[in-house]
Amino acid sequence: MTDIQRIGVQKRWSDVVIHRGTAYFVEIPDDPTLGLEDQIRQVFSQVESRLAGFGSDMTKLLQVMVYLPEPEDFGTFNELWDAWLPEGHAPSRACVHCPLAAKGYRLELVLTAAV
């Protein structure tokens, strides 16, 4: 069996789990008091930092699950996503409208990336 590496282990979750060259992680805004665009930009920045932290980058994103509590945020999210994502490296992606666990958060991303 291949070793499983866990980074940032908490009681209920790990910040990143790496297994067989694939990393699994979740990002929510560090500051849920920000407006929508700033929360999106903050999460994108956090994703880039997280990827760099385990030796990966944006071109190695495999899948992203996007959770938005407000359906009207979809257009703004897509506009910023299109500007952020490197051309030719789009991961598979789904976008789900659902309430999030804590108030104030305008998005949550569940990501899978090659290491």
Short mmCIF file of N, CA, C and O in Angstrom, two decimals:
data_model
loop_
_atom_site.label_atom_id
_atom_site.label_comp_id
_atom_site.label_asym_id
_atom_site.label_seq_id
_atom_site.Cartn_x
_atom_site.Cartn_y
_atom_site.Cartn_z
N MET A 1 0.84 -1.19 0.00
CA MET A 1 0.00 0.00 0.00
C MET A 1 0.88 1.24 0.00
O MET A 1 1.89 1.32 0.67
N THR A 2 0.47 2.23 -0.74
CA THR A 2 1.19 3.49 -0.83
C THR A 2 0.91 4.33 0.41
O THR A 2 -0.20 4.36 0.91
N ASP A 3 1.94 5.02 0.87
CA ASP A 3 1.76 5.89 2.03
C ASP A 3 0.80 7.03 1.74
O ASP A 3 0.74 7.54 0.62
N ILE A 4 0.08 7.41 2.73
CA ILE A 4 -0.81 8.56 2.67
C ILE A 4 -0.17 9.68 3.48
O ILE A 4 0.18 9.48 4.64
N GLN A 5 0.00 10.84 2.86
CA GLN A 5 0.58 11.99 3.54
C GLN A 5 -0.53 12.97 3.89
O GLN A 5 -1.35 13.31 3.02
N ARG A 6 -0.57 13.40 5.13
CA ARG A 6 -1.57 14.36 5.58
C ARG A 6 -0.85 15.63 6.04
O ARG A 6 0.09 15.56 6.82
N ILE A 7 -1.31 16.76 5.56
CA ILE A 7 -0.71 18.05 5.89
C ILE A 7 -1.75 18.88 6.64
O ILE A 7 -2.91 18.94 6.23
N GLY A 8 -1.33 19.51 7.73
CA GLY A 8 -2.24 20.36 8.49
C GLY A 8 -3.36 19.58 9.14
O GLY A 8 -4.53 19.96 9.04
N VAL A 9 -3.01 18.52 9.82
CA VAL A 9 -4.01 17.64 10.42
C VAL A 9 -4.70 18.33 11.61
O VAL A 9 -4.05 18.85 12.50
N GLN A 10 -6.02 18.36 11.57
CA GLN A 10 -6.86 18.87 12.64
C GLN A 10 -7.69 17.70 13.20
O GLN A 10 -7.59 16.59 12.68
N LYS A 11 -8.48 17.96 14.18
CA LYS A 11 -9.33 16.91 14.73
C LYS A 11 -10.32 16.38 13.69
O LYS A 11 -10.53 15.17 13.58
N ARG A 12 -10.92 17.28 12.88
CA ARG A 12 -11.97 16.88 11.94
C ARG A 12 -11.53 16.78 10.49
O ARG A 12 -12.28 16.26 9.66
N TRP A 13 -10.38 17.34 10.14
CA TRP A 13 -9.93 17.30 8.76
C TRP A 13 -8.43 17.50 8.67
O TRP A 13 -7.79 17.89 9.65
N SER A 14 -7.90 17.25 7.49
CA SER A 14 -6.54 17.62 7.15
C SER A 14 -6.62 18.68 6.06
O SER A 14 -7.53 18.65 5.22
N ASP A 15 -5.68 19.62 6.07
CA ASP A 15 -5.70 20.65 5.05
C ASP A 15 -5.48 20.06 3.66
O ASP A 15 -6.08 20.51 2.70
N VAL A 16 -4.61 19.06 3.57
CA VAL A 16 -4.32 18.38 2.32
C VAL A 16 -4.07 16.91 2.63
O VAL A 16 -3.42 16.58 3.62
N VAL A 17 -4.57 16.03 1.75
CA VAL A 17 -4.24 14.61 1.81
C VAL A 17 -3.65 14.24 0.45
O VAL A 17 -4.25 14.53 -0.59
N ILE A 18 -2.47 13.63 0.48
CA ILE A 18 -1.79 13.22 -0.75
C ILE A 18 -1.65 11.71 -0.76
O ILE A 18 -1.17 11.11 0.21
N HIS A 19 -2.06 11.11 -1.88
CA HIS A 19 -1.98 9.66 -2.04
C HIS A 19 -1.70 9.34 -3.49
O HIS A 19 -2.38 9.86 -4.39
N ARG A 20 -0.67 8.54 -3.73
CA ARG A 20 -0.30 8.11 -5.08
C ARG A 20 -0.19 9.27 -6.07
O ARG A 20 -0.70 9.21 -7.19
N GLY A 21 0.46 10.34 -5.65
CA GLY A 21 0.71 11.46 -6.55
C GLY A 21 -0.48 12.37 -6.80
O GLY A 21 -0.45 13.20 -7.71
N THR A 22 -1.54 12.20 -6.01
CA THR A 22 -2.73 13.05 -6.15
C THR A 22 -3.02 13.72 -4.82
O THR A 22 -3.02 13.06 -3.78
N ALA A 23 -3.26 15.02 -4.87
CA ALA A 23 -3.58 15.80 -3.67
C ALA A 23 -5.06 16.16 -3.66
O ALA A 23 -5.64 16.49 -4.70
N TYR A 24 -5.64 16.10 -2.47
CA TYR A 24 -7.05 16.42 -2.26
C TYR A 24 -7.10 17.52 -1.19
O TYR A 24 -6.51 17.37 -0.13
N PHE A 25 -7.83 18.61 -1.48
CA PHE A 25 -7.92 19.68 -0.50
C PHE A 25 -9.14 20.55 -0.75
O PHE A 25 -9.78 20.46 -1.80
N VAL A 26 -9.46 21.37 0.25
CA VAL A 26 -10.63 22.25 0.20
C VAL A 26 -10.15 23.66 0.56
O VAL A 26 -9.30 23.85 1.42
N GLU A 27 -10.73 24.64 -0.11
CA GLU A 27 -10.42 26.04 0.22
C GLU A 27 -11.72 26.81 0.40
O GLU A 27 -12.64 26.70 -0.41
N ILE A 28 -11.76 27.59 1.46
CA ILE A 28 -12.79 28.57 1.72
C ILE A 28 -12.08 29.89 1.99
O ILE A 28 -10.89 29.89 2.33
N PRO A 29 -12.76 31.02 1.85
CA PRO A 29 -12.09 32.30 2.09
C PRO A 29 -11.57 32.40 3.53
O PRO A 29 -12.24 31.99 4.47
N ASP A 30 -10.37 32.93 3.67
CA ASP A 30 -9.83 33.20 5.00
C ASP A 30 -10.66 34.27 5.71
O ASP A 30 -10.75 34.28 6.92
N ASP A 31 -11.24 35.19 4.92
CA ASP A 31 -12.00 36.29 5.50
C ASP A 31 -13.41 36.34 4.92
O ASP A 31 -13.63 36.91 3.85
N PRO A 32 -14.39 35.74 5.61
CA PRO A 32 -15.75 35.71 5.08
C PRO A 32 -16.49 37.06 5.17
O PRO A 32 -17.63 37.16 4.74
N THR A 33 -15.84 38.09 5.70
CA THR A 33 -16.47 39.40 5.75
C THR A 33 -16.27 40.18 4.45
O THR A 33 -16.89 41.22 4.24
N LEU A 34 -15.40 39.69 3.58
CA LEU A 34 -15.15 40.36 2.30
C LEU A 34 -16.35 40.20 1.37
O LEU A 34 -17.15 39.28 1.51
N GLY A 35 -16.42 41.04 0.36
CA GLY A 35 -17.44 40.92 -0.68
C GLY A 35 -17.14 39.74 -1.59
O GLY A 35 -16.08 39.11 -1.52
N LEU A 36 -18.07 39.44 -2.47
CA LEU A 36 -17.97 38.26 -3.34
C LEU A 36 -16.67 38.23 -4.14
O LEU A 36 -15.93 37.25 -4.09
N GLU A 37 -16.38 39.27 -4.91
CA GLU A 37 -15.18 39.25 -5.77
C GLU A 37 -13.92 39.09 -4.95
O GLU A 37 -13.01 38.35 -5.34
N ASP A 38 -13.83 39.75 -3.82
CA ASP A 38 -12.64 39.64 -2.98
C ASP A 38 -12.53 38.24 -2.36
O ASP A 38 -11.42 37.71 -2.24
N GLN A 39 -13.65 37.64 -1.99
CA GLN A 39 -13.59 36.26 -1.49
C GLN A 39 -13.12 35.31 -2.57
O GLN A 39 -12.29 34.43 -2.32
N ILE A 40 -13.60 35.49 -3.79
CA ILE A 40 -13.17 34.63 -4.90
C ILE A 40 -11.68 34.79 -5.13
O ILE A 40 -10.94 33.81 -5.23
N ARG A 41 -11.22 36.04 -5.22
CA ARG A 41 -9.79 36.28 -5.45
C ARG A 41 -8.94 35.71 -4.30
O ARG A 41 -7.86 35.16 -4.52
N GLN A 42 -9.45 35.85 -3.08
CA GLN A 42 -8.72 35.32 -1.93
C GLN A 42 -8.60 33.80 -2.02
O GLN A 42 -7.52 33.25 -1.80
N VAL A 43 -9.68 33.12 -2.35
CA VAL A 43 -9.64 31.67 -2.48
C VAL A 43 -8.69 31.25 -3.60
O VAL A 43 -7.91 30.31 -3.45
N PHE A 44 -8.74 31.95 -4.72
CA PHE A 44 -7.82 31.61 -5.81
C PHE A 44 -6.36 31.76 -5.37
O PHE A 44 -5.52 30.91 -5.68
N SER A 45 -6.06 32.81 -4.65
CA SER A 45 -4.71 33.01 -4.13
C SER A 45 -4.33 31.89 -3.15
O SER A 45 -3.19 31.38 -3.18
N GLN A 46 -5.26 31.50 -2.31
CA GLN A 46 -5.02 30.41 -1.36
C GLN A 46 -4.75 29.11 -2.11
O GLN A 46 -3.88 28.33 -1.71
N VAL A 47 -5.49 28.85 -3.19
CA VAL A 47 -5.27 27.64 -3.98
C VAL A 47 -3.84 27.64 -4.54
O VAL A 47 -3.13 26.64 -4.45
N GLU A 48 -3.42 28.75 -5.11
CA GLU A 48 -2.07 28.84 -5.68
C GLU A 48 -1.02 28.58 -4.61
O GLU A 48 -0.06 27.84 -4.84
N SER A 49 -1.18 29.17 -3.43
CA SER A 49 -0.23 28.96 -2.33
C SER A 49 -0.23 27.51 -1.87
O SER A 49 0.82 26.93 -1.62
N ARG A 50 -1.41 26.93 -1.74
CA ARG A 50 -1.52 25.54 -1.30
C ARG A 50 -0.83 24.62 -2.30
O ARG A 50 -0.07 23.73 -1.92
N LEU A 51 -1.10 24.82 -3.58
CA LEU A 51 -0.46 23.99 -4.62
C LEU A 51 1.06 24.09 -4.53
O LEU A 51 1.76 23.08 -4.56
N ALA A 52 1.58 25.30 -4.42
CA ALA A 52 3.03 25.49 -4.33
C ALA A 52 3.59 24.81 -3.09
O ALA A 52 4.70 24.27 -3.12
N GLY A 53 2.81 24.79 -2.02
CA GLY A 53 3.26 24.20 -0.77
C GLY A 53 3.53 22.71 -0.85
O GLY A 53 4.33 22.17 -0.08
N PHE A 54 2.86 22.03 -1.76
CA PHE A 54 3.16 20.59 -1.90
C PHE A 54 3.73 20.25 -3.28
O PHE A 54 3.68 19.12 -3.75
N GLY A 55 4.32 21.25 -3.92
CA GLY A 55 5.08 21.01 -5.15
C GLY A 55 4.25 20.86 -6.40
O GLY A 55 4.65 20.17 -7.34
N SER A 56 3.12 21.53 -6.46
CA SER A 56 2.27 21.46 -7.64
C SER A 56 2.01 22.88 -8.12
O SER A 56 2.58 23.84 -7.61
N ASP A 57 1.17 23.02 -9.13
CA ASP A 57 0.81 24.34 -9.63
C ASP A 57 -0.53 24.27 -10.36
O ASP A 57 -1.12 23.21 -10.48
N MET A 58 -0.97 25.41 -10.84
CA MET A 58 -2.28 25.53 -11.47
C MET A 58 -2.47 24.62 -12.68
O MET A 58 -3.58 24.23 -12.99
N THR A 59 -1.40 24.31 -13.38
CA THR A 59 -1.52 23.46 -14.57
C THR A 59 -1.78 22.00 -14.21
O THR A 59 -2.06 21.20 -15.08
N LYS A 60 -1.71 21.68 -12.93
CA LYS A 60 -1.90 20.30 -12.49
C LYS A 60 -3.23 20.06 -11.78
O LYS A 60 -3.44 19.00 -11.20
N LEU A 61 -4.11 21.05 -11.83
CA LEU A 61 -5.46 20.84 -11.28
C LEU A 61 -6.17 19.79 -12.12
O LEU A 61 -6.20 19.87 -13.35
N LEU A 62 -6.75 18.81 -11.46
CA LEU A 62 -7.45 17.73 -12.15
C LEU A 62 -8.97 17.92 -12.12
O LEU A 62 -9.65 17.68 -13.10
N GLN A 63 -9.47 18.31 -10.95
CA GLN A 63 -10.91 18.49 -10.78
C GLN A 63 -11.17 19.55 -9.72
O GLN A 63 -10.45 19.62 -8.73
N VAL A 64 -12.21 20.35 -9.96
CA VAL A 64 -12.62 21.35 -8.98
C VAL A 64 -14.14 21.29 -8.86
O VAL A 64 -14.86 21.37 -9.86
N MET A 65 -14.59 21.14 -7.62
CA MET A 65 -16.03 21.21 -7.31
C MET A 65 -16.26 22.58 -6.68
O MET A 65 -15.63 22.92 -5.68
N VAL A 66 -17.13 23.37 -7.27
CA VAL A 66 -17.42 24.73 -6.82
C VAL A 66 -18.77 24.72 -6.12
O VAL A 66 -19.77 24.26 -6.69
N TYR A 67 -18.81 25.24 -4.91
CA TYR A 67 -20.05 25.36 -4.15
C TYR A 67 -20.35 26.83 -3.94
O TYR A 67 -19.54 27.56 -3.37
N LEU A 68 -21.50 27.27 -4.44
CA LEU A 68 -21.93 28.66 -4.32
C LEU A 68 -23.30 28.69 -3.65
O LEU A 68 -24.25 28.10 -4.16
N PRO A 69 -23.44 29.40 -2.52
CA PRO A 69 -24.74 29.46 -1.86
C PRO A 69 -25.75 30.37 -2.58
O PRO A 69 -26.95 30.22 -2.39
N GLU A 70 -25.26 31.29 -3.38
CA GLU A 70 -26.13 32.25 -4.08
C GLU A 70 -26.02 32.02 -5.59
O GLU A 70 -24.97 32.27 -6.18
N PRO A 71 -27.09 31.56 -6.26
CA PRO A 71 -27.01 31.27 -7.69
C PRO A 71 -26.64 32.48 -8.54
O PRO A 71 -26.01 32.33 -9.59
N GLU A 72 -26.97 33.68 -8.07
CA GLU A 72 -26.63 34.87 -8.86
C GLU A 72 -25.12 35.15 -8.87
O GLU A 72 -24.65 35.99 -9.63
N ASP A 73 -24.35 34.46 -8.04
CA ASP A 73 -22.89 34.64 -8.01
C ASP A 73 -22.17 33.87 -9.12
O ASP A 73 -20.98 34.05 -9.34
N PHE A 74 -22.90 33.00 -9.81
CA PHE A 74 -22.29 32.12 -10.81
C PHE A 74 -21.59 32.91 -11.92
O PHE A 74 -20.46 32.58 -12.30
N GLY A 75 -22.22 33.95 -12.43
CA GLY A 75 -21.62 34.73 -13.51
C GLY A 75 -20.32 35.41 -13.09
O GLY A 75 -19.32 35.38 -13.81
N THR A 76 -20.33 36.02 -11.92
CA THR A 76 -19.12 36.68 -11.40
C THR A 76 -18.03 35.65 -11.17
O THR A 76 -16.86 35.89 -11.52
N PHE A 77 -18.39 34.51 -10.59
CA PHE A 77 -17.40 33.47 -10.37
C PHE A 77 -16.77 33.04 -11.70
O PHE A 77 -15.55 32.95 -11.81
N ASN A 78 -17.59 32.77 -12.70
CA ASN A 78 -17.06 32.32 -13.99
C ASN A 78 -16.15 33.36 -14.64
O ASN A 78 -15.12 33.02 -15.23
N GLU A 79 -16.52 34.63 -14.53
CA GLU A 79 -15.68 35.70 -15.10
C GLU A 79 -14.29 35.70 -14.45
O GLU A 79 -13.27 35.75 -15.15
N LEU A 80 -14.24 35.62 -13.13
CA LEU A 80 -12.95 35.62 -12.43
C LEU A 80 -12.21 34.30 -12.65
O LEU A 80 -10.98 34.28 -12.78
N TRP A 81 -12.93 33.20 -12.70
CA TRP A 81 -12.33 31.88 -12.97
C TRP A 81 -11.63 31.88 -14.33
O TRP A 81 -10.49 31.44 -14.45
N ASP A 82 -12.33 32.38 -15.36
CA ASP A 82 -11.77 32.40 -16.71
C ASP A 82 -10.49 33.23 -16.78
O ASP A 82 -9.55 32.88 -17.49
N ALA A 83 -10.43 34.33 -16.04
CA ALA A 83 -9.24 35.18 -16.02
C ALA A 83 -8.11 34.54 -15.23
O ALA A 83 -6.93 34.80 -15.49
N TRP A 84 -8.44 33.72 -14.25
CA TRP A 84 -7.45 33.12 -13.34
C TRP A 84 -6.83 31.85 -13.88
O TRP A 84 -5.64 31.61 -13.72
N LEU A 85 -7.62 31.04 -14.53
CA LEU A 85 -7.17 29.71 -14.96
C LEU A 85 -6.21 29.80 -16.15
O LEU A 85 -6.49 30.51 -17.12
N PRO A 86 -5.06 29.10 -16.09
CA PRO A 86 -4.13 29.12 -17.23
C PRO A 86 -4.78 28.50 -18.48
O PRO A 86 -5.40 27.45 -18.40
N GLU A 87 -4.64 29.19 -19.58
CA GLU A 87 -5.19 28.72 -20.86
C GLU A 87 -4.71 27.30 -21.17
O GLU A 87 -3.54 26.99 -21.03
N GLY A 88 -5.64 26.45 -21.55
CA GLY A 88 -5.30 25.08 -21.93
C GLY A 88 -5.15 24.11 -20.78
O GLY A 88 -4.78 22.96 -20.98
N HIS A 89 -5.42 24.55 -19.55
CA HIS A 89 -5.24 23.68 -18.37
C HIS A 89 -6.50 23.59 -17.52
O HIS A 89 -6.42 23.45 -16.30
N ALA A 90 -7.65 23.64 -18.15
CA ALA A 90 -8.91 23.59 -17.39
C ALA A 90 -9.10 22.20 -16.79
O ALA A 90 -8.98 21.19 -17.48
N PRO A 91 -9.39 22.13 -15.49
CA PRO A 91 -9.71 20.84 -14.86
C PRO A 91 -11.16 20.47 -15.16
O PRO A 91 -11.93 21.29 -15.66
N SER A 92 -11.53 19.22 -14.86
CA SER A 92 -12.96 18.94 -14.89
C SER A 92 -13.58 19.75 -13.75
O SER A 92 -12.92 20.03 -12.75
N ARG A 93 -14.83 20.16 -13.93
CA ARG A 93 -15.41 21.07 -12.94
C ARG A 93 -16.91 20.90 -12.87
O ARG A 93 -17.57 20.65 -13.87
N ALA A 94 -17.44 21.04 -11.68
CA ALA A 94 -18.88 21.10 -11.46
C ALA A 94 -19.14 22.28 -10.55
O ALA A 94 -18.31 22.63 -9.71
N CYS A 95 -20.29 22.90 -10.72
CA CYS A 95 -20.67 24.02 -9.87
C CYS A 95 -22.03 23.68 -9.27
O CYS A 95 -22.98 23.38 -9.98
N VAL A 96 -22.09 23.73 -7.93
CA VAL A 96 -23.28 23.34 -7.20
C VAL A 96 -23.80 24.53 -6.40
O VAL A 96 -23.01 25.21 -5.73
N HIS A 97 -25.09 24.74 -6.46
CA HIS A 97 -25.72 25.76 -5.63
C HIS A 97 -26.24 25.08 -4.37
O HIS A 97 -27.07 24.16 -4.45
N CYS A 98 -25.72 25.47 -3.22
CA CYS A 98 -26.16 24.89 -1.95
C CYS A 98 -25.74 25.80 -0.81
O CYS A 98 -24.79 26.57 -0.93
N PRO A 99 -26.44 25.72 0.32
CA PRO A 99 -26.00 26.50 1.49
C PRO A 99 -24.67 25.96 2.00
O PRO A 99 -24.39 24.77 1.87
N LEU A 100 -23.86 26.86 2.55
CA LEU A 100 -22.59 26.45 3.13
C LEU A 100 -22.73 26.36 4.65
O LEU A 100 -23.69 26.89 5.22
N ALA A 101 -21.79 25.72 5.30
CA ALA A 101 -21.90 25.43 6.73
C ALA A 101 -21.86 26.66 7.62
O ALA A 101 -22.42 26.65 8.71
N ALA A 102 -21.17 27.72 7.18
CA ALA A 102 -21.04 28.90 8.03
C ALA A 102 -21.49 30.15 7.27
O ALA A 102 -21.28 30.26 6.06
N LYS A 103 -22.09 31.08 7.99
CA LYS A 103 -22.58 32.33 7.41
C LYS A 103 -21.43 33.18 6.89
O LYS A 103 -20.34 33.18 7.44
N GLY A 104 -21.71 33.93 5.84
CA GLY A 104 -20.75 34.87 5.30
C GLY A 104 -19.92 34.32 4.16
O GLY A 104 -19.44 35.08 3.32
N TYR A 105 -19.73 33.03 4.10
CA TYR A 105 -18.92 32.43 3.03
C TYR A 105 -19.71 32.43 1.74
O TYR A 105 -20.85 31.98 1.69
N ARG A 106 -19.07 32.90 0.66
CA ARG A 106 -19.74 33.00 -0.63
C ARG A 106 -19.31 31.89 -1.58
O ARG A 106 -19.88 31.77 -2.67
N LEU A 107 -18.32 31.08 -1.19
CA LEU A 107 -17.90 29.97 -2.02
C LEU A 107 -17.05 28.99 -1.23
O LEU A 107 -16.49 29.34 -0.18
N GLU A 108 -17.01 27.79 -1.75
CA GLU A 108 -16.11 26.75 -1.23
C GLU A 108 -15.67 25.94 -2.43
O GLU A 108 -16.47 25.64 -3.32
N LEU A 109 -14.38 25.62 -2.49
CA LEU A 109 -13.84 24.81 -3.57
C LEU A 109 -13.29 23.51 -3.01
O LEU A 109 -12.58 23.51 -2.00
N VAL A 110 -13.61 22.41 -3.66
CA VAL A 110 -13.05 21.10 -3.35
C VAL A 110 -12.18 20.74 -4.54
O VAL A 110 -12.68 20.65 -5.67
N LEU A 111 -10.87 20.55 -4.28
CA LEU A 111 -9.92 20.41 -5.39
C LEU A 111 -9.14 19.11 -5.34
O LEU A 111 -8.84 18.59 -4.27
N THR A 112 -8.80 18.64 -6.54
CA THR A 112 -7.94 17.49 -6.73
C THR A 112 -6.84 17.93 -7.68
O THR A 112 -7.13 18.54 -8.73
N ALA A 113 -5.58 17.63 -7.35
CA ALA A 113 -4.46 18.05 -8.18
C ALA A 113 -3.39 16.98 -8.24
O ALA A 113 -3.18 16.25 -7.27
N ALA A 114 -2.70 16.90 -9.35
CA ALA A 114 -1.53 16.04 -9.46
C ALA A 114 -0.37 16.71 -8.73
O ALA A 114 -0.24 17.92 -8.72
N VAL A 115 0.47 15.87 -8.13
CA VAL A 115 1.64 16.38 -7.40
C VAL A 115 2.87 16.10 -8.24
O VAL A 115 3.04 15.01 -8.75
#
